[in-house]
Amino acid sequence: MAVRDNWFTENEVMWPGQAMSLKVEEVLFEGRSKFQDILVFRSSTYGTVLVLDGVIQLTERDEHAYQEMIAQLPLHSHPNPQSVLIVGGGDGGVCRHPDVASVTMCEIDELVCDVAKKYLSHSTATAFDDPRVHADAAEYVKDKCDAYDLVIVDSSDPIGPAETLFTSSFYSCLRKAMRPGAIMCNQGECIWLHLPLIADCLRSCHEIFPSVDYAYTTIPTYPSGQIGFLLCSTAAGAVLRRPLREPTPEMQAQLKYYSPAAHAAAFILPRFAEETVAAVRKPPMPYACTSGAPPLLTRSSLALAAVGAYVNVPLVTTARAALCKQMGALFLTQWRAHRHVCENFSPWRNATECTGMRFYHWGALAGFIGLLDAGFYQRPRQAAADFTIT
């Protein structure tokens, strides 16, 4: 891992043709463990930086964008997590966050922990007092059964020591080790670079877990400035995109990236990624909040069209017109916005009142020109984009 002319440049491991570079002020540590090369340096703009096998793992400036999301997404999707297993996470960033009864960290490389405690003790490596195991996680979880409420897989890319953490056999072992209603959150690679790999992992989890979803965060020093999270639950119909709990005021004051609104928004993917992920999301994303194309005929679309058709029957009196308008607005607000948005994105709950009339007008138009008007199906997604998340 050469530093040349006071600049560090990443290895092109899984992203050929591009590399992140940071200016180096001072090399703090450089060595090799039994598993990988380790480099720690102080950069001129991103604080202390940890590098494994030539790939940036964290910087003090932006680590919260990844560490908070991989921990808080599953933590706040579970009603009462008590026992947490962290796979990887040798830098200590993830185990800062779980406010639970028991945390077990399974990190294969002891030297990573030692280096983090020495050089990152004021940022990420502040919670190493929890029980931890230095072992291969793929072997460690084989003997576990109904042991954990949350499993957080904070691994590096699927090469070298982390390769076994992206296999169907590992996901099956995790499923056995998880309690009923437990949640797993796995580092999910980059939608700009690794969409086929993401699709393979999602399909594997789709066969093992009854609930599967995908979210992402933005982080400047990771490849293409983005990384995803694969979330799975042992409970059928678990809506992981909706936080069941909110951080306490004390916790929220410590968080720099995560919030209930950021939680919900993290599951909204650009269309090119949603087209891949939508097929394996369980339960599916509500159509008002997805960038993918919904099916033509659904119960909600038929109900919208029926109300619209009724409203467009020749109106005899002004009173009937007003009554129909109120009926349509109330029905559509409850049916479309409340059922599909509120149940899946609680931070958007207050937006239903101000968008009900939008749904009404376009329901009326759909009833007037018929179900074949494709423009009707686009409007709910446009309305969703107008929501203000607070």
mmCIF file with all atom_site columns, N, CA, C and O in Angstrom, residues 256-285:
data_model
loop_
_atom_site.group_PDB
_atom_site.id
_atom_site.type_symbol
_atom_site.label_atom_id
_atom_site.label_alt_id
_atom_site.label_comp_id
_atom_site.label_asym_id
_atom_site.label_entity_id
_atom_site.label_seq_id
_atom_site.pdbx_PDB_ins_code
_atom_site.Cartn_x
_atom_site.Cartn_y
_atom_site.Cartn_z
_atom_site.occupancy
_atom_site.B_iso_or_equiv
_atom_site.pdbx_formal_charge
_atom_site.auth_seq_id
_atom_site.auth_comp_id
_atom_site.auth_asym_id
_atom_site.auth_atom_id
_atom_site.pdbx_PDB_model_num
ATOM 1   N N  . LYS A 1 256 ? -25.256 12.095  13.647  1.00 0.00 ? 256 LYS A N  1
ATOM 2   C CA . LYS A 1 256 ? -25.002 13.111  12.632  1.00 0.00 ? 256 LYS A CA 1
ATOM 3   C C  . LYS A 1 256 ? -25.756 12.840  11.323  1.00 0.00 ? 256 LYS A C  1
ATOM 4   O O  . LYS A 1 256 ? -26.010 13.769  10.554  1.00 0.00 ? 256 LYS A O  1
ATOM 5   N N  . TYR A 1 257 ? -26.091 11.591  11.069  1.00 0.00 ? 257 TYR A N  1
ATOM 6   C CA . TYR A 1 257 ? -26.692 11.224  9.784   1.00 0.00 ? 257 TYR A CA 1
ATOM 7   C C  . TYR A 1 257 ? -28.092 10.639  9.946   1.00 0.00 ? 257 TYR A C  1
ATOM 8   O O  . TYR A 1 257 ? -29.028 11.046  9.279   1.00 0.00 ? 257 TYR A O  1
ATOM 9   N N  . TYR A 1 258 ? -28.245 9.682   10.853  1.00 0.00 ? 258 TYR A N  1
ATOM 10  C CA . TYR A 1 258 ? -29.509 8.951   10.955  1.00 0.00 ? 258 TYR A CA 1
ATOM 11  C C  . TYR A 1 258 ? -30.600 9.785   11.598  1.00 0.00 ? 258 TYR A C  1
ATOM 12  O O  . TYR A 1 258 ? -30.372 10.529  12.549  1.00 0.00 ? 258 TYR A O  1
ATOM 13  N N  . SER A 1 259 ? -31.805 9.639   11.058  1.00 0.00 ? 259 SER A N  1
ATOM 14  C CA . SER A 1 259 ? -33.029 10.169  11.653  1.00 0.00 ? 259 SER A CA 1
ATOM 15  C C  . SER A 1 259 ? -34.167 9.299   11.122  1.00 0.00 ? 259 SER A C  1
ATOM 16  O O  . SER A 1 259 ? -33.991 8.559   10.146  1.00 0.00 ? 259 SER A O  1
ATOM 17  N N  . PRO A 1 260 ? -35.358 9.336   11.729  1.00 0.00 ? 260 PRO A N  1
ATOM 18  C CA . PRO A 1 260 ? -36.475 8.562   11.171  1.00 0.00 ? 260 PRO A CA 1
ATOM 19  C C  . PRO A 1 260 ? -36.776 8.902   9.717   1.00 0.00 ? 260 PRO A C  1
ATOM 20  O O  . PRO A 1 260 ? -37.096 8.014   8.919   1.00 0.00 ? 260 PRO A O  1
ATOM 21  N N  . ALA A 1 261 ? -36.638 10.176  9.344   1.00 0.00 ? 261 ALA A N  1
ATOM 22  C CA . ALA A 1 261 ? -36.877 10.553  7.947   1.00 0.00 ? 261 ALA A CA 1
ATOM 23  C C  . ALA A 1 261 ? -35.801 9.981   7.033   1.00 0.00 ? 261 ALA A C  1
ATOM 24  O O  . ALA A 1 261 ? -36.090 9.498   5.933   1.00 0.00 ? 261 ALA A O  1
ATOM 25  N N  . ALA A 1 262 ? -34.528 10.030  7.477   1.00 0.00 ? 262 ALA A N  1
ATOM 26  C CA . ALA A 1 262 ? -33.448 9.445   6.675   1.00 0.00 ? 262 ALA A CA 1
ATOM 27  C C  . ALA A 1 262 ? -33.627 7.941   6.553   1.00 0.00 ? 262 ALA A C  1
ATOM 28  O O  . ALA A 1 262 ? -33.280 7.344   5.528   1.00 0.00 ? 262 ALA A O  1
ATOM 29  N N  . HIS A 1 263 ? -34.156 7.306   7.597   1.00 0.00 ? 263 HIS A N  1
ATOM 30  C CA . HIS A 1 263 ? -34.437 5.865   7.576   1.00 0.00 ? 263 HIS A CA 1
ATOM 31  C C  . HIS A 1 263 ? -35.391 5.541   6.423   1.00 0.00 ? 263 HIS A C  1
ATOM 32  O O  . HIS A 1 263 ? -35.105 4.675   5.586   1.00 0.00 ? 263 HIS A O  1
ATOM 33  N N  . ALA A 1 264 ? -36.538 6.232   6.374   1.00 0.00 ? 264 ALA A N  1
ATOM 34  C CA . ALA A 1 264 ? -37.524 5.956   5.328   1.00 0.00 ? 264 ALA A CA 1
ATOM 35  C C  . ALA A 1 264 ? -36.988 6.284   3.943   1.00 0.00 ? 264 ALA A C  1
ATOM 36  O O  . ALA A 1 264 ? -37.183 5.524   2.982   1.00 0.00 ? 264 ALA A O  1
ATOM 37  N N  . ALA A 1 265 ? -36.292 7.409   3.830   1.00 0.00 ? 265 ALA A N  1
ATOM 38  C CA . ALA A 1 265 ? -35.799 7.839   2.522   1.00 0.00 ? 265 ALA A CA 1
ATOM 39  C C  . ALA A 1 265 ? -34.721 6.916   1.975   1.00 0.00 ? 265 ALA A C  1
ATOM 40  O O  . ALA A 1 265 ? -34.534 6.833   0.760   1.00 0.00 ? 265 ALA A O  1
ATOM 41  N N  . ALA A 1 266 ? -34.000 6.209   2.848   1.00 0.00 ? 266 ALA A N  1
ATOM 42  C CA . ALA A 1 266 ? -32.888 5.364   2.402   1.00 0.00 ? 266 ALA A CA 1
ATOM 43  C C  . ALA A 1 266 ? -33.344 4.219   1.507   1.00 0.00 ? 266 ALA A C  1
ATOM 44  O O  . ALA A 1 266 ? -32.537 3.640   0.777   1.00 0.00 ? 266 ALA A O  1
ATOM 45  N N  . PHE A 1 267 ? -34.632 3.882   1.545   1.00 0.00 ? 267 PHE A N  1
ATOM 46  C CA . PHE A 1 267 ? -35.143 2.756   0.763   1.00 0.00 ? 267 PHE A CA 1
ATOM 47  C C  . PHE A 1 267 ? -35.667 3.180   -0.609  1.00 0.00 ? 267 PHE A C  1
ATOM 48  O O  . PHE A 1 267 ? -36.068 2.337   -1.406  1.00 0.00 ? 267 PHE A O  1
ATOM 49  N N  . ILE A 1 268 ? -35.686 4.485   -0.883  1.00 0.00 ? 268 ILE A N  1
ATOM 50  C CA . ILE A 1 268 ? -36.129 4.978   -2.188  1.00 0.00 ? 268 ILE A CA 1
ATOM 51  C C  . ILE A 1 268 ? -34.933 4.960   -3.130  1.00 0.00 ? 268 ILE A C  1
ATOM 52  O O  . ILE A 1 268 ? -33.998 5.739   -2.987  1.00 0.00 ? 268 ILE A O  1
ATOM 53  N N  . LEU A 1 269 ? -34.947 4.086   -4.101  1.00 0.00 ? 269 LEU A N  1
ATOM 54  C CA . LEU A 1 269 ? -33.817 3.878   -5.000  1.00 0.00 ? 269 LEU A CA 1
ATOM 55  C C  . LEU A 1 269 ? -34.057 4.548   -6.344  1.00 0.00 ? 269 LEU A C  1
ATOM 56  O O  . LEU A 1 269 ? -35.205 4.710   -6.771  1.00 0.00 ? 269 LEU A O  1
ATOM 57  N N  . PRO A 1 270 ? -32.991 4.924   -7.050  1.00 0.00 ? 270 PRO A N  1
ATOM 58  C CA . PRO A 1 270 ? -33.164 5.384   -8.430  1.00 0.00 ? 270 PRO A CA 1
ATOM 59  C C  . PRO A 1 270 ? -33.735 4.269   -9.292  1.00 0.00 ? 270 PRO A C  1
ATOM 60  O O  . PRO A 1 270 ? -33.585 3.080   -8.986  1.00 0.00 ? 270 PRO A O  1
ATOM 61  N N  . ARG A 1 271 ? -34.360 4.640   -10.374 1.00 0.00 ? 271 ARG A N  1
ATOM 62  C CA . ARG A 1 271 ? -35.138 3.670   -11.136 1.00 0.00 ? 271 ARG A CA 1
ATOM 63  C C  . ARG A 1 271 ? -34.300 2.478   -11.618 1.00 0.00 ? 271 ARG A C  1
ATOM 64  O O  . ARG A 1 271 ? -34.749 1.338   -11.583 1.00 0.00 ? 271 ARG A O  1
ATOM 65  N N  . PHE A 1 272 ? -33.073 2.737   -12.070 1.00 0.00 ? 272 PHE A N  1
ATOM 66  C CA . PHE A 1 272 ? -32.272 1.630   -12.607 1.00 0.00 ? 272 PHE A CA 1
ATOM 67  C C  . PHE A 1 272 ? -31.988 0.580   -11.537 1.00 0.00 ? 272 PHE A C  1
ATOM 68  O O  . PHE A 1 272 ? -31.891 -0.611  -11.826 1.00 0.00 ? 272 PHE A O  1
ATOM 69  N N  . ALA A 1 273 ? -31.866 1.011   -10.288 1.00 0.00 ? 273 ALA A N  1
ATOM 70  C CA . ALA A 1 273 ? -31.646 0.064   -9.199  1.00 0.00 ? 273 ALA A CA 1
ATOM 71  C C  . ALA A 1 273 ? -32.950 -0.558  -8.724  1.00 0.00 ? 273 ALA A C  1
ATOM 72  O O  . ALA A 1 273 ? -33.005 -1.757  -8.408  1.00 0.00 ? 273 ALA A O  1
ATOM 73  N N  . GLU A 1 274 ? -34.013 0.234   -8.681  1.00 0.00 ? 274 GLU A N  1
ATOM 74  C CA . GLU A 1 274 ? -35.314 -0.275  -8.231  1.00 0.00 ? 274 GLU A CA 1
ATOM 75  C C  . GLU A 1 274 ? -35.814 -1.391  -9.142  1.00 0.00 ? 274 GLU A C  1
ATOM 76  O O  . GLU A 1 274 ? -36.438 -2.353  -8.685  1.00 0.00 ? 274 GLU A O  1
ATOM 77  N N  . GLU A 1 275 ? -35.530 -1.291  -10.435 1.00 0.00 ? 275 GLU A N  1
ATOM 78  C CA . GLU A 1 275 ? -35.971 -2.340  -11.356 1.00 0.00 ? 275 GLU A CA 1
ATOM 79  C C  . GLU A 1 275 ? -35.345 -3.686  -11.025 1.00 0.00 ? 275 GLU A C  1
ATOM 80  O O  . GLU A 1 275 ? -35.929 -4.735  -11.298 1.00 0.00 ? 275 GLU A O  1
ATOM 81  N N  . THR A 1 276 ? -34.144 -3.660  -10.443 1.00 0.00 ? 276 THR A N  1
ATOM 82  C CA . THR A 1 276 ? -33.500 -4.909  -10.028 1.00 0.00 ? 276 THR A CA 1
ATOM 83  C C  . THR A 1 276 ? -34.000 -5.359  -8.667  1.00 0.00 ? 276 THR A C  1
ATOM 84  O O  . THR A 1 276 ? -34.269 -6.547  -8.446  1.00 0.00 ? 276 THR A O  1
ATOM 85  N N  . VAL A 1 277 ? -34.146 -4.418  -7.749  1.00 0.00 ? 277 VAL A N  1
ATOM 86  C CA . VAL A 1 277 ? -34.477 -4.754  -6.364  1.00 0.00 ? 277 VAL A CA 1
ATOM 87  C C  . VAL A 1 277 ? -35.957 -5.072  -6.186  1.00 0.00 ? 277 VAL A C  1
ATOM 88  O O  . VAL A 1 277 ? -36.331 -5.907  -5.356  1.00 0.00 ? 277 VAL A O  1
ATOM 89  N N  . ALA A 1 278 ? -36.823 -4.430  -6.976  1.00 0.00 ? 278 ALA A N  1
ATOM 90  C CA . ALA A 1 278 ? -38.264 -4.563  -6.771  1.00 0.00 ? 278 ALA A CA 1
ATOM 91  C C  . ALA A 1 278 ? -38.730 -6.011  -6.823  1.00 0.00 ? 278 ALA A C  1
ATOM 92  O O  . ALA A 1 278 ? -39.659 -6.402  -6.106  1.00 0.00 ? 278 ALA A O  1
ATOM 93  N N  . ALA A 1 279 ? -38.088 -6.816  -7.656  1.00 0.00 ? 279 ALA A N  1
ATOM 94  C CA . ALA A 1 279 ? -38.527 -8.204  -7.825  1.00 0.00 ? 279 ALA A CA 1
ATOM 95  C C  . ALA A 1 279 ? -38.334 -9.042  -6.573  1.00 0.00 ? 279 ALA A C  1
ATOM 96  O O  . ALA A 1 279 ? -38.992 -10.082 -6.419  1.00 0.00 ? 279 ALA A O  1
ATOM 97  N N  . VAL A 1 280 ? -37.460 -8.613  -5.680  1.00 0.00 ? 280 VAL A N  1
ATOM 98  C CA . VAL A 1 280 ? -37.176 -9.426  -4.495  1.00 0.00 ? 280 VAL A CA 1
ATOM 99  C C  . VAL A 1 280 ? -37.500 -8.710  -3.194  1.00 0.00 ? 280 VAL A C  1
ATOM 100 O O  . VAL A 1 280 ? -37.268 -9.247  -2.112  1.00 0.00 ? 280 VAL A O  1
ATOM 101 N N  . ARG A 1 281 ? -38.023 -7.494  -3.245  1.00 0.00 ? 281 ARG A N  1
ATOM 102 C CA . ARG A 1 281 ? -38.466 -6.837  -2.015  1.00 0.00 ? 281 ARG A CA 1
ATOM 103 C C  . ARG A 1 281 ? -39.650 -7.614  -1.433  1.00 0.00 ? 281 ARG A C  1
ATOM 104 O O  . ARG A 1 281 ? -40.617 -7.905  -2.136  1.00 0.00 ? 281 ARG A O  1
ATOM 105 N N  . LYS A 1 282 ? -39.601 -7.912  -0.160  1.00 0.00 ? 282 LYS A N  1
ATOM 106 C CA . LYS A 1 282 ? -40.714 -8.541  0.539   1.00 0.00 ? 282 LYS A CA 1
ATOM 107 C C  . LYS A 1 282 ? -40.890 -7.854  1.890   1.00 0.00 ? 282 LYS A C  1
ATOM 108 O O  . LYS A 1 282 ? -39.996 -7.966  2.725   1.00 0.00 ? 282 LYS A O  1
ATOM 109 N N  . PRO A 1 283 ? -42.025 -7.156  2.128   1.00 0.00 ? 283 PRO A N  1
ATOM 110 C CA . PRO A 1 283 ? -43.130 -6.850  1.213   1.00 0.00 ? 283 PRO A CA 1
ATOM 111 C C  . PRO A 1 283 ? -42.722 -5.812  0.174   1.00 0.00 ? 283 PRO A C  1
ATOM 112 O O  . PRO A 1 283 ? -41.736 -5.109  0.368   1.00 0.00 ? 283 PRO A O  1
ATOM 113 N N  . PRO A 1 284 ? -43.488 -5.692  -0.917  1.00 0.00 ? 284 PRO A N  1
ATOM 114 C CA . PRO A 1 284 ? -43.104 -4.756  -1.986  1.00 0.00 ? 284 PRO A CA 1
ATOM 115 C C  . PRO A 1 284 ? -43.225 -3.310  -1.538  1.00 0.00 ? 284 PRO A C  1
ATOM 116 O O  . PRO A 1 284 ? -43.959 -2.979  -0.605  1.00 0.00 ? 284 PRO A O  1
ATOM 117 N N  . MET A 1 285 ? -42.511 -2.444  -2.225  1.00 0.00 ? 285 MET A N  1
ATOM 118 C CA . MET A 1 285 ? -42.566 -1.016  -1.956  1.00 0.00 ? 285 MET A CA 1
ATOM 119 C C  . MET A 1 285 ? -43.922 -0.477  -2.405  1.00 0.00 ? 285 MET A C  1
ATOM 120 O O  . MET A 1 285 ? -44.429 -0.862  -3.452  1.00 0.00 ? 285 MET A O  1
#
